[in-house]
Coordinates of N, CA and C and ligand atoms in Angstrom, one line a residue:
X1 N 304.8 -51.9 -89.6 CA 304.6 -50.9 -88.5 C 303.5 -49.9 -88.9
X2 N 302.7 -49.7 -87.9 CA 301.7 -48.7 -88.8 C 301.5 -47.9 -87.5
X3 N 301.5 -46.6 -87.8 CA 301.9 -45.3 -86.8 C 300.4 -44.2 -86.8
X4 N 299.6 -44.9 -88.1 CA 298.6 -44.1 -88.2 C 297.4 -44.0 -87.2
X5 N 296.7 -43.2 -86.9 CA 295.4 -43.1 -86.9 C 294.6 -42.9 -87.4
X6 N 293.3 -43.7 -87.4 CA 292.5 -43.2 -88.3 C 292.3 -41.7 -88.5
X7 N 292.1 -41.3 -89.9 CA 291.6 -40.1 -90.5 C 290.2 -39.3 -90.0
X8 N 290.5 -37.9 -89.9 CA 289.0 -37.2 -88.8 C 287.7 -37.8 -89.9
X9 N 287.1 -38.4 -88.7 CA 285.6 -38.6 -89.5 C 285.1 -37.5 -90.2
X10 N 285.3 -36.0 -90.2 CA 285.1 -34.9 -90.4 C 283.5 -35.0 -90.2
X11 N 283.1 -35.5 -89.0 CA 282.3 -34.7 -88.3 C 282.3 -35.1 -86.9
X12 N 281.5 -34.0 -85.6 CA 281.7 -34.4 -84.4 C 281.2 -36.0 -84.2
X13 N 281.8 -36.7 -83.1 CA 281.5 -37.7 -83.0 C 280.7 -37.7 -81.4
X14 N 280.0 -37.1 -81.3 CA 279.2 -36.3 -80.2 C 277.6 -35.8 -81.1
X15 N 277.6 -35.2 -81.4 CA 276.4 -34.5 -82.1 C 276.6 -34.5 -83.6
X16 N 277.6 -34.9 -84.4 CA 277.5 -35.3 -85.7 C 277.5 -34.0 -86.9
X17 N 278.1 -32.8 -86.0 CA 278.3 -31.5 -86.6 C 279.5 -31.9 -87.8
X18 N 278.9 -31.5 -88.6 CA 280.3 -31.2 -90.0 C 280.6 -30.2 -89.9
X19 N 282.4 -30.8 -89.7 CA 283.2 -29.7 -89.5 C 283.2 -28.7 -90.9
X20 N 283.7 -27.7 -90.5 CA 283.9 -26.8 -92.0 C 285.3 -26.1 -92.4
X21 N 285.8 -26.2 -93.2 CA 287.3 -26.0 -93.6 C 287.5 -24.7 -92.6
X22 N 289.0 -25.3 -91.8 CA 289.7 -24.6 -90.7 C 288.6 -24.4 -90.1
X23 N 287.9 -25.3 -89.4 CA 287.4 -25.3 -87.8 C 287.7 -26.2 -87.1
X24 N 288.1 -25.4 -85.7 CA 289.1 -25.9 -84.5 C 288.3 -27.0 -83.8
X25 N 288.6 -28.4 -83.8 CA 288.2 -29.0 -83.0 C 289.1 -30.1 -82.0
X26 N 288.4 -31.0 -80.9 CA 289.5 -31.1 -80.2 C 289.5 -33.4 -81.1
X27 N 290.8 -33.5 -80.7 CA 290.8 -35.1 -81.3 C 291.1 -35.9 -79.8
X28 N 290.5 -37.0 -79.8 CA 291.3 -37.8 -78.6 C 291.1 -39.0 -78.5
X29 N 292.4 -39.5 -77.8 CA 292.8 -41.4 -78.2 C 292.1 -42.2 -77.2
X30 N 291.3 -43.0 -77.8 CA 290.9 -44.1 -76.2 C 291.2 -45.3 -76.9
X31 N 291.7 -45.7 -76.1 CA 292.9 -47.2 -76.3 C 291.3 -48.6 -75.8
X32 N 291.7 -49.5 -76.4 CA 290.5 -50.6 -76.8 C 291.0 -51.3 -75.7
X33 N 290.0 -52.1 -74.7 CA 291.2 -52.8 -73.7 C 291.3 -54.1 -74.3
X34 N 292.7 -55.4 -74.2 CA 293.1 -56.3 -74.7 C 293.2 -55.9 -76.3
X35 N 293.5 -55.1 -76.6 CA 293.7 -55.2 -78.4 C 295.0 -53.9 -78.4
X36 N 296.0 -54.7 -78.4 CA 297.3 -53.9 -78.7 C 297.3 -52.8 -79.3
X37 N 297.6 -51.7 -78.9 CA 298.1 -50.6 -80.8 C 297.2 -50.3 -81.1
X38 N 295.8 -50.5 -80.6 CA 294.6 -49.9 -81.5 C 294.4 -48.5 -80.6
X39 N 294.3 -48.2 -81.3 CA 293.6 -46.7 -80.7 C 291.7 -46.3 -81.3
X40 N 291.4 -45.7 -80.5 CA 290.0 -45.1 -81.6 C 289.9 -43.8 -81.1
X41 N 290.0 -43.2 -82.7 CA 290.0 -41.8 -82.4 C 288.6 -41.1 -82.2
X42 N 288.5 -40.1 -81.6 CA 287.1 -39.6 -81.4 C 287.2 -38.0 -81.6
X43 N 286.3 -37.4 -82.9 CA 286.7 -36.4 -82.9 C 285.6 -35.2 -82.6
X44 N 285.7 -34.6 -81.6 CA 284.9 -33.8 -80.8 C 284.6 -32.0 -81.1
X45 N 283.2 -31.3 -81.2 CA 283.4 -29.9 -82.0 C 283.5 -29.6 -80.7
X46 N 283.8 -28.3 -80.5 CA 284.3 -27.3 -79.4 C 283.0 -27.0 -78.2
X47 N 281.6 -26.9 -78.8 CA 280.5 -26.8 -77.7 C 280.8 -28.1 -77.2
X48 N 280.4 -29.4 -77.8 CA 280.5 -30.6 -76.9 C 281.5 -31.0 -76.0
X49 N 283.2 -30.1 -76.5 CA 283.9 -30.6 -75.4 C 283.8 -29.8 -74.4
X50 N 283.7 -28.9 -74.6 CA 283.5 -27.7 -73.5 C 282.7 -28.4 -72.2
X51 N 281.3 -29.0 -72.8 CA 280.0 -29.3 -71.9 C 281.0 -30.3 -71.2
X52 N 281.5 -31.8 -71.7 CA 281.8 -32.5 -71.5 C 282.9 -32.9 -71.3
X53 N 284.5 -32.4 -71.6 CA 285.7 -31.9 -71.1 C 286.2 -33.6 -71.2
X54 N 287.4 -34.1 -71.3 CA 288.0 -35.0 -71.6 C 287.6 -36.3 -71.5
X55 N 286.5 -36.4 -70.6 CA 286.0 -37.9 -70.3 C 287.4 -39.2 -69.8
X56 N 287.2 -40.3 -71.1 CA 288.5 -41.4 -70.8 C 289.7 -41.4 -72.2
X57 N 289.5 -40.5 -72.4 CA 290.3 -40.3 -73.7 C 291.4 -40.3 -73.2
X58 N 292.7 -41.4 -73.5 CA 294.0 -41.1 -72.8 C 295.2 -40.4 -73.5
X59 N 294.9 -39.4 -74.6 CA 295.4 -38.3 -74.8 C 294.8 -37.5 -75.4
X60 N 294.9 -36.1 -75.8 CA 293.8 -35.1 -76.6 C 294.7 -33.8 -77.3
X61 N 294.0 -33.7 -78.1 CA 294.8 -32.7 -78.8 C 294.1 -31.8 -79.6
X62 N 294.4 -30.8 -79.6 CA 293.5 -29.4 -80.8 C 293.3 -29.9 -82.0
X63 N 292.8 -30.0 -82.9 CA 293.6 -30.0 -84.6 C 292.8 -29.0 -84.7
X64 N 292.3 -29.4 -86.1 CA 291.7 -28.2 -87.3 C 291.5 -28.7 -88.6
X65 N 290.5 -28.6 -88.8 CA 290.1 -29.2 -90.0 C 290.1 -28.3 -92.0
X66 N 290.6 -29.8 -92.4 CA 291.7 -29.0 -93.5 C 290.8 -30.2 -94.5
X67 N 290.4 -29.7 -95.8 CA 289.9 -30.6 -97.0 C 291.4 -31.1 -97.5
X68 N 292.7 -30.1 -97.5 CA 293.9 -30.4 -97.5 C 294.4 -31.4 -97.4
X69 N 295.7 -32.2 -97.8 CA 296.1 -33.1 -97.6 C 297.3 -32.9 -97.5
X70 N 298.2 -32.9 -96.4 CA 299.3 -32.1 -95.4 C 300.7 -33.4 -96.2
X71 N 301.6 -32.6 -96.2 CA 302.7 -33.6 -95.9 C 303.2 -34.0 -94.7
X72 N 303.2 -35.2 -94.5 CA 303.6 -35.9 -92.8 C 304.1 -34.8 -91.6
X73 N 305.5 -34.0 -92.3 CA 306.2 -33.4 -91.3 C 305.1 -32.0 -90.9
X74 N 304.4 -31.8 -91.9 CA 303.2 -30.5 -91.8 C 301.9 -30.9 -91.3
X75 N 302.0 -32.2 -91.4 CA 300.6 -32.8 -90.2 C 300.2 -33.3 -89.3
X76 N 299.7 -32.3 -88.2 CA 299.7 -32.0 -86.9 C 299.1 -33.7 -86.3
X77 N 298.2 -33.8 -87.1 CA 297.7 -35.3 -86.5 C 298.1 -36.1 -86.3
X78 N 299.5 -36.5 -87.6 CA 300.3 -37.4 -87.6 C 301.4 -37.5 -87.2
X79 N 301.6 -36.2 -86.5 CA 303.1 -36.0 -85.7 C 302.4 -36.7 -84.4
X80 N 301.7 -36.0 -84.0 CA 300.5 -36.5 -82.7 C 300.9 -38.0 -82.4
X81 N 299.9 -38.6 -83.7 CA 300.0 -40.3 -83.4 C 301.6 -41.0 -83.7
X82 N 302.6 -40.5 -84.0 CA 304.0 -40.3 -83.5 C 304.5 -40.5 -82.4
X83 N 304.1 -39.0 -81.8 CA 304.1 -38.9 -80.3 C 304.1 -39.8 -79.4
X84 N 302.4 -39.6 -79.9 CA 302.0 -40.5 -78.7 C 302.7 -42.2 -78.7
X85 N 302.9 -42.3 -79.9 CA 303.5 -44.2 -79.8 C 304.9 -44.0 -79.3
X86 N 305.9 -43.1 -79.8 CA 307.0 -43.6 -78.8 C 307.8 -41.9 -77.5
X87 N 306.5 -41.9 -77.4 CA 307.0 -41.2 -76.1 C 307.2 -41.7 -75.3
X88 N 308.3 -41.4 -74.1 CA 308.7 -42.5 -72.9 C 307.5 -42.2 -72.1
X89 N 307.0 -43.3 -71.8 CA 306.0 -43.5 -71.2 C 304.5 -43.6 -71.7
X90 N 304.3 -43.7 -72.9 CA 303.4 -44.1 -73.7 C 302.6 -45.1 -73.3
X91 N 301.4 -45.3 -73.1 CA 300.4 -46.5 -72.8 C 301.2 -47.9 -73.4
X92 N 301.1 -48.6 -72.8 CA 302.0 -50.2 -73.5 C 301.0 -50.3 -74.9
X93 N 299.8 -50.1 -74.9 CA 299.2 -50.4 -76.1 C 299.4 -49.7 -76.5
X94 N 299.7 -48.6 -76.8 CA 300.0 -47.4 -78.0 C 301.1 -47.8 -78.3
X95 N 302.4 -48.1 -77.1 CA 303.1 -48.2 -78.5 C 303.5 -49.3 -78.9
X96 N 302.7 -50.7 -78.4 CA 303.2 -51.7 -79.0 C 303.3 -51.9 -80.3
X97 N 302.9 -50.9 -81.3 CA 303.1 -51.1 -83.0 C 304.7 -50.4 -83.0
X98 N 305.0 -49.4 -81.9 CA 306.6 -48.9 -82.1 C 307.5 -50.0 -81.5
X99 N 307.0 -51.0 -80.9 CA 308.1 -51.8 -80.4 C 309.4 -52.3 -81.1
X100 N 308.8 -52.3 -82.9 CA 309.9 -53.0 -83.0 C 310.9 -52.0 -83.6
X101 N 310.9 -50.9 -83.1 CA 312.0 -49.6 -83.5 C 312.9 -49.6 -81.6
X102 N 314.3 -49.4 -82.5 CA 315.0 -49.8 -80.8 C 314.6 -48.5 -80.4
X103 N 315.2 -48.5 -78.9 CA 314.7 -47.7 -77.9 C 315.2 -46.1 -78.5
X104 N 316.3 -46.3 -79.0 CA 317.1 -44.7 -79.2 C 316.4 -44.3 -80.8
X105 N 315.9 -45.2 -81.9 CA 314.7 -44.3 -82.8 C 313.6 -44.2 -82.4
X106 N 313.1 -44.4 -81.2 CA 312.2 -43.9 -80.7 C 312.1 -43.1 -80.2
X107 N 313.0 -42.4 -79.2 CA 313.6 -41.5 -78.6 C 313.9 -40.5 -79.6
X108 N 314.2 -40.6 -80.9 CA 314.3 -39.9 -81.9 C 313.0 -39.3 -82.9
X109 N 312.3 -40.5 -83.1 CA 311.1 -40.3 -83.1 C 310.3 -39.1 -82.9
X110 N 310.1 -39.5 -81.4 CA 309.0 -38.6 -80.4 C 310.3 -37.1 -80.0
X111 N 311.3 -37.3 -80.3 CA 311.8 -35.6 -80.5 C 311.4 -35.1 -81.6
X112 N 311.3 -35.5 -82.9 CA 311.0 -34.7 -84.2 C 309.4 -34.6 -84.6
X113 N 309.4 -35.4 -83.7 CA 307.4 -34.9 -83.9 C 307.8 -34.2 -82.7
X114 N 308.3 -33.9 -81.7 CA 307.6 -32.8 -81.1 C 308.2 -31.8 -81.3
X115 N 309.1 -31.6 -82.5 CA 310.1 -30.2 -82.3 C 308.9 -29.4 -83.6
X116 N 308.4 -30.7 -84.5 CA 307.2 -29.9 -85.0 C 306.2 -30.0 -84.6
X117 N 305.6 -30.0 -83.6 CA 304.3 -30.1 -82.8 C 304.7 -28.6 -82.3
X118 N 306.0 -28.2 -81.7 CA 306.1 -26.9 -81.0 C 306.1 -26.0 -82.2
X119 N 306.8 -26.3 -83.3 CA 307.4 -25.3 -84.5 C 305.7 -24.9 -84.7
X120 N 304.7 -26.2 -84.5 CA 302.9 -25.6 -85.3 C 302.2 -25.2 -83.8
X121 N 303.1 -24.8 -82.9 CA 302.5 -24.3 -81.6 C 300.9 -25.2 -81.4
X122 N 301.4 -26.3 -81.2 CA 300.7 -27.6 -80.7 C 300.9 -27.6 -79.5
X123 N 302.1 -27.6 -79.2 CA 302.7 -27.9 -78.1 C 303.5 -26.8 -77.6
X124 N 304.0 -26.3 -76.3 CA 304.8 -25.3 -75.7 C 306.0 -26.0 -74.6
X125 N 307.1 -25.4 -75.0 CA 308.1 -25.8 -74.6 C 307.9 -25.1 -72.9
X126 N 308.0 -25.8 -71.8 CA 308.0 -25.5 -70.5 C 309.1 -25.1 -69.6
X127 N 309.9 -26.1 -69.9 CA 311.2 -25.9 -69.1 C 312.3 -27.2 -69.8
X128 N 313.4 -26.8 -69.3 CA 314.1 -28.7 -69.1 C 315.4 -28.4 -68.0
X129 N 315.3 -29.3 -68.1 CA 316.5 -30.2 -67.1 C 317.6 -30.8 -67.3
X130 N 318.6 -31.0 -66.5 CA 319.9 -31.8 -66.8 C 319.4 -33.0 -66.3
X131 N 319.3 -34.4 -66.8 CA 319.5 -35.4 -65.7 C 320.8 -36.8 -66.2
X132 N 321.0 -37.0 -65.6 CA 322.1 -38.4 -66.3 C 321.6 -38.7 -67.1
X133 N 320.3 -39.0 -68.1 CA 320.1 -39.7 -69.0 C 319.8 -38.4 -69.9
X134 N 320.2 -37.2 -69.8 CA 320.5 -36.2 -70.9 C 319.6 -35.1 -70.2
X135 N 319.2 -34.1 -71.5 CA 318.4 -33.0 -71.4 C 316.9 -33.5 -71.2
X136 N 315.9 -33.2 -70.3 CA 314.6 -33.8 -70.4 C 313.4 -32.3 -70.6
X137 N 313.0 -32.6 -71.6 CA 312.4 -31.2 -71.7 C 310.7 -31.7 -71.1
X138 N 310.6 -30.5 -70.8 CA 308.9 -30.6 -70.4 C 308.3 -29.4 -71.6
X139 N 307.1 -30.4 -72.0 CA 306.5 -30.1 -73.0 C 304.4 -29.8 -72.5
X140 N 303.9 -29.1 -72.8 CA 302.7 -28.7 -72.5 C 301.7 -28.8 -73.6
X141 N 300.5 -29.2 -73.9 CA 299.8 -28.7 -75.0 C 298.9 -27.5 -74.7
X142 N 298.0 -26.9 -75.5 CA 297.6 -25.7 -75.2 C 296.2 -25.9 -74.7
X143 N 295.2 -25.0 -74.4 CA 294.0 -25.0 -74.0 C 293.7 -24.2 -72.9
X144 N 292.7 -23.7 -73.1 CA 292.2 -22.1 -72.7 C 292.3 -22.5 -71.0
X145 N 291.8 -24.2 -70.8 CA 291.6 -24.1 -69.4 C 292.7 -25.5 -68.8
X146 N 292.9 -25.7 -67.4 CA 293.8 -26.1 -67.1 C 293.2 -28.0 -67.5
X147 N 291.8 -27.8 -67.1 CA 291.8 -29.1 -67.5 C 291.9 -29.5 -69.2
X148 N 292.1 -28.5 -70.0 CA 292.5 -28.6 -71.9 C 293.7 -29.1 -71.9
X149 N 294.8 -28.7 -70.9 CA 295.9 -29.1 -71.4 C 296.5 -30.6 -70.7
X150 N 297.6 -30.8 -71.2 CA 298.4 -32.4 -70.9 C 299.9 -32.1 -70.7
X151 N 300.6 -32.5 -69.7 CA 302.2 -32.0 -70.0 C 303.0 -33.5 -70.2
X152 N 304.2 -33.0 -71.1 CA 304.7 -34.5 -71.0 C 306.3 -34.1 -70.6
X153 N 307.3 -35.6 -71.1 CA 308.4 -35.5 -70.6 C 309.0 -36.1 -71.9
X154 N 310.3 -35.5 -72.1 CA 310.4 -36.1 -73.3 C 312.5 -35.8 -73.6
X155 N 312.9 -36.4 -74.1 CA 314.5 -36.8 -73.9 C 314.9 -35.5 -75.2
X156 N 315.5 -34.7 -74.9 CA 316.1 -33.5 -75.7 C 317.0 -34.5 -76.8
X157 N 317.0 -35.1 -77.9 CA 318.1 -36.1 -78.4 C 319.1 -34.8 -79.0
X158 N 320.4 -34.9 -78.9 CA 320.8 -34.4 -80.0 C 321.5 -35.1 -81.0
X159 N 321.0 -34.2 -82.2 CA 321.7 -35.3 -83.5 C 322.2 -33.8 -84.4
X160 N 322.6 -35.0 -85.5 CA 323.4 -33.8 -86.5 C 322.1 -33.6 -87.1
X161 N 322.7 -32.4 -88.5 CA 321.7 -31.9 -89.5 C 321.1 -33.1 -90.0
X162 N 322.3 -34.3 -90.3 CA 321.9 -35.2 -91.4 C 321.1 -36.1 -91.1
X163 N 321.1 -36.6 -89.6 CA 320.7 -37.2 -88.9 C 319.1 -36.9 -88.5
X164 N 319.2 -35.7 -88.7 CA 317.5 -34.5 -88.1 C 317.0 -35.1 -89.2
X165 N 317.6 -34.7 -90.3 CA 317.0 -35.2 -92.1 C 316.7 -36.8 -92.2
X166 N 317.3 -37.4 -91.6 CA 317.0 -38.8 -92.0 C 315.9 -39.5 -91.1
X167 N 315.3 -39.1 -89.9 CA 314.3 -39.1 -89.1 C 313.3 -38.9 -90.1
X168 N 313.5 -37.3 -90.3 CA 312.2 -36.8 -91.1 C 312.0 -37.3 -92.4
X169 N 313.1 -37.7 -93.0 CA 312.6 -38.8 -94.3 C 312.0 -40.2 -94.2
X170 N 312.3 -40.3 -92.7 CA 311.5 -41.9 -92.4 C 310.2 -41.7 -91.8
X171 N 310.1 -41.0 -91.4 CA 308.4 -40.5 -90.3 C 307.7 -40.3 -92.3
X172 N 308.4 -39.5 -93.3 CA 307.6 -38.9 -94.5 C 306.9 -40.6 -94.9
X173 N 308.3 -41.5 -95.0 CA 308.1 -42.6 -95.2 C 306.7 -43.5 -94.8
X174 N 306.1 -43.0 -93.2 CA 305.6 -44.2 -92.9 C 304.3 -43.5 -92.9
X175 N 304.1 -42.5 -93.1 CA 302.6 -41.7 -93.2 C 301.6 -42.3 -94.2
Ligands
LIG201 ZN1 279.5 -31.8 -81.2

C-alpha cells in the first residue's frame, strides 16, 4: 500500500521559484486519467496561484516549506495524502491504493489525519450532524478567498485512547 505523494519539488512548478525555508505555498493533486492511485503533485508559489487560482487540480492544500524532515503524525503533507485516499468520497483513483484497508480503517484513517490537519489548523472544523450512520463533521480548509478553500464530509469515528494510538502507530508505519 503506498499512501505517499511525491515529495515538494521545492520549487514552483509554474515559474520555477525556489521555495525558501517556511515559505507558504499552495500543493495540489491532479489524478492521471486510466492510471489508478497516481496522483501528480504540483507545487505552486503564492503570486502564480493567485494569477491562476485552482485550475484542474482535484484537491489543494496550503503547506510550507520545511528543509526539515517531520514525523508522519507532524506532516501536514502526509496527513493530506491520507486524507485525501480514504475520505468518503475520494476520487476512485485516489483511493484505489486504500482499497485494500476495510471500510471502517479507513474511516479511521481519514479521522486521524484530520483531527491533525485541524490540531495544525489546516483544516477548520465547521459544524456536524447527527445522522444514522453517526456524527458527520464538516470540515473546511483555509484560504483568504472563497475560491482557496474546499469543504469536506467526514464520519466523527469514536475510538478509545488505545485505539487513537494504534491508528497513529500505523499511519507512522506507512510514511
Ligand atoms: Zn510560481
Amino acid at each position: 500500500m503506498d499512501f505517499k505523494i511525491s515529495r515538494s519539488s521545492r520549487q514552483c512548478s509554474v515559474c520555477s521559484h525556489r521555495f525558501e525555508d517556511g515559505e507558504k505555498f499552495h500543493v495540489g493533486l491532479i489524478t492521471r486519467p486510466r492510471e489508478e492511485g497516481v496522483f501528480d503533485r504540483v507545487d505552486i508559489c503564492r503570486p502564480c496561484w493567485d494569477r491562476q487560482g485552482p485550475g484542474n487540480v482535484v484537491a489543494h492544500w496550503v503547506s510550507q516549506f520545511s528543509r526539515e524532515k517531520k514525523h508522519a503524525i507532524y506532516d501536514p503533507d502526509f496527513l493530506w495524502s491520507v486524507f485525501h485516499k480514504c475520505r468518503p468520497g475520494a476520487e476512485t483513483e485516489a483511493a484505489a491504493s486504500a482499497r485494500e484497508l476495510s471500510a471502517v480503517d479507513r474511516a479511521r484513517f481519514a479521522y486521524v489525519a484530520a483531527l491533525g490537519l485541524v490540531r495544525m489548523k489546516q483544516l477548520k472544523s465547521k459544524e456536524s450532524r447527527r445522522t444514522r450512520k453517526g456524527e458527520i463533521m464538516t470540515l473546511e480548509t483555509l484560504g483568504r478567498r472563497e475560491k482557496d478553500r474546499q469543504r469536506f464530509e467526514i464520519l466523527s469515528v469514536s475510538m478509545t485512547d488505545d485505539e487513537m494510538q494504534a491508528i497513529q502507530d500505523r499511519l507512522s508505519e506507512l510514511a
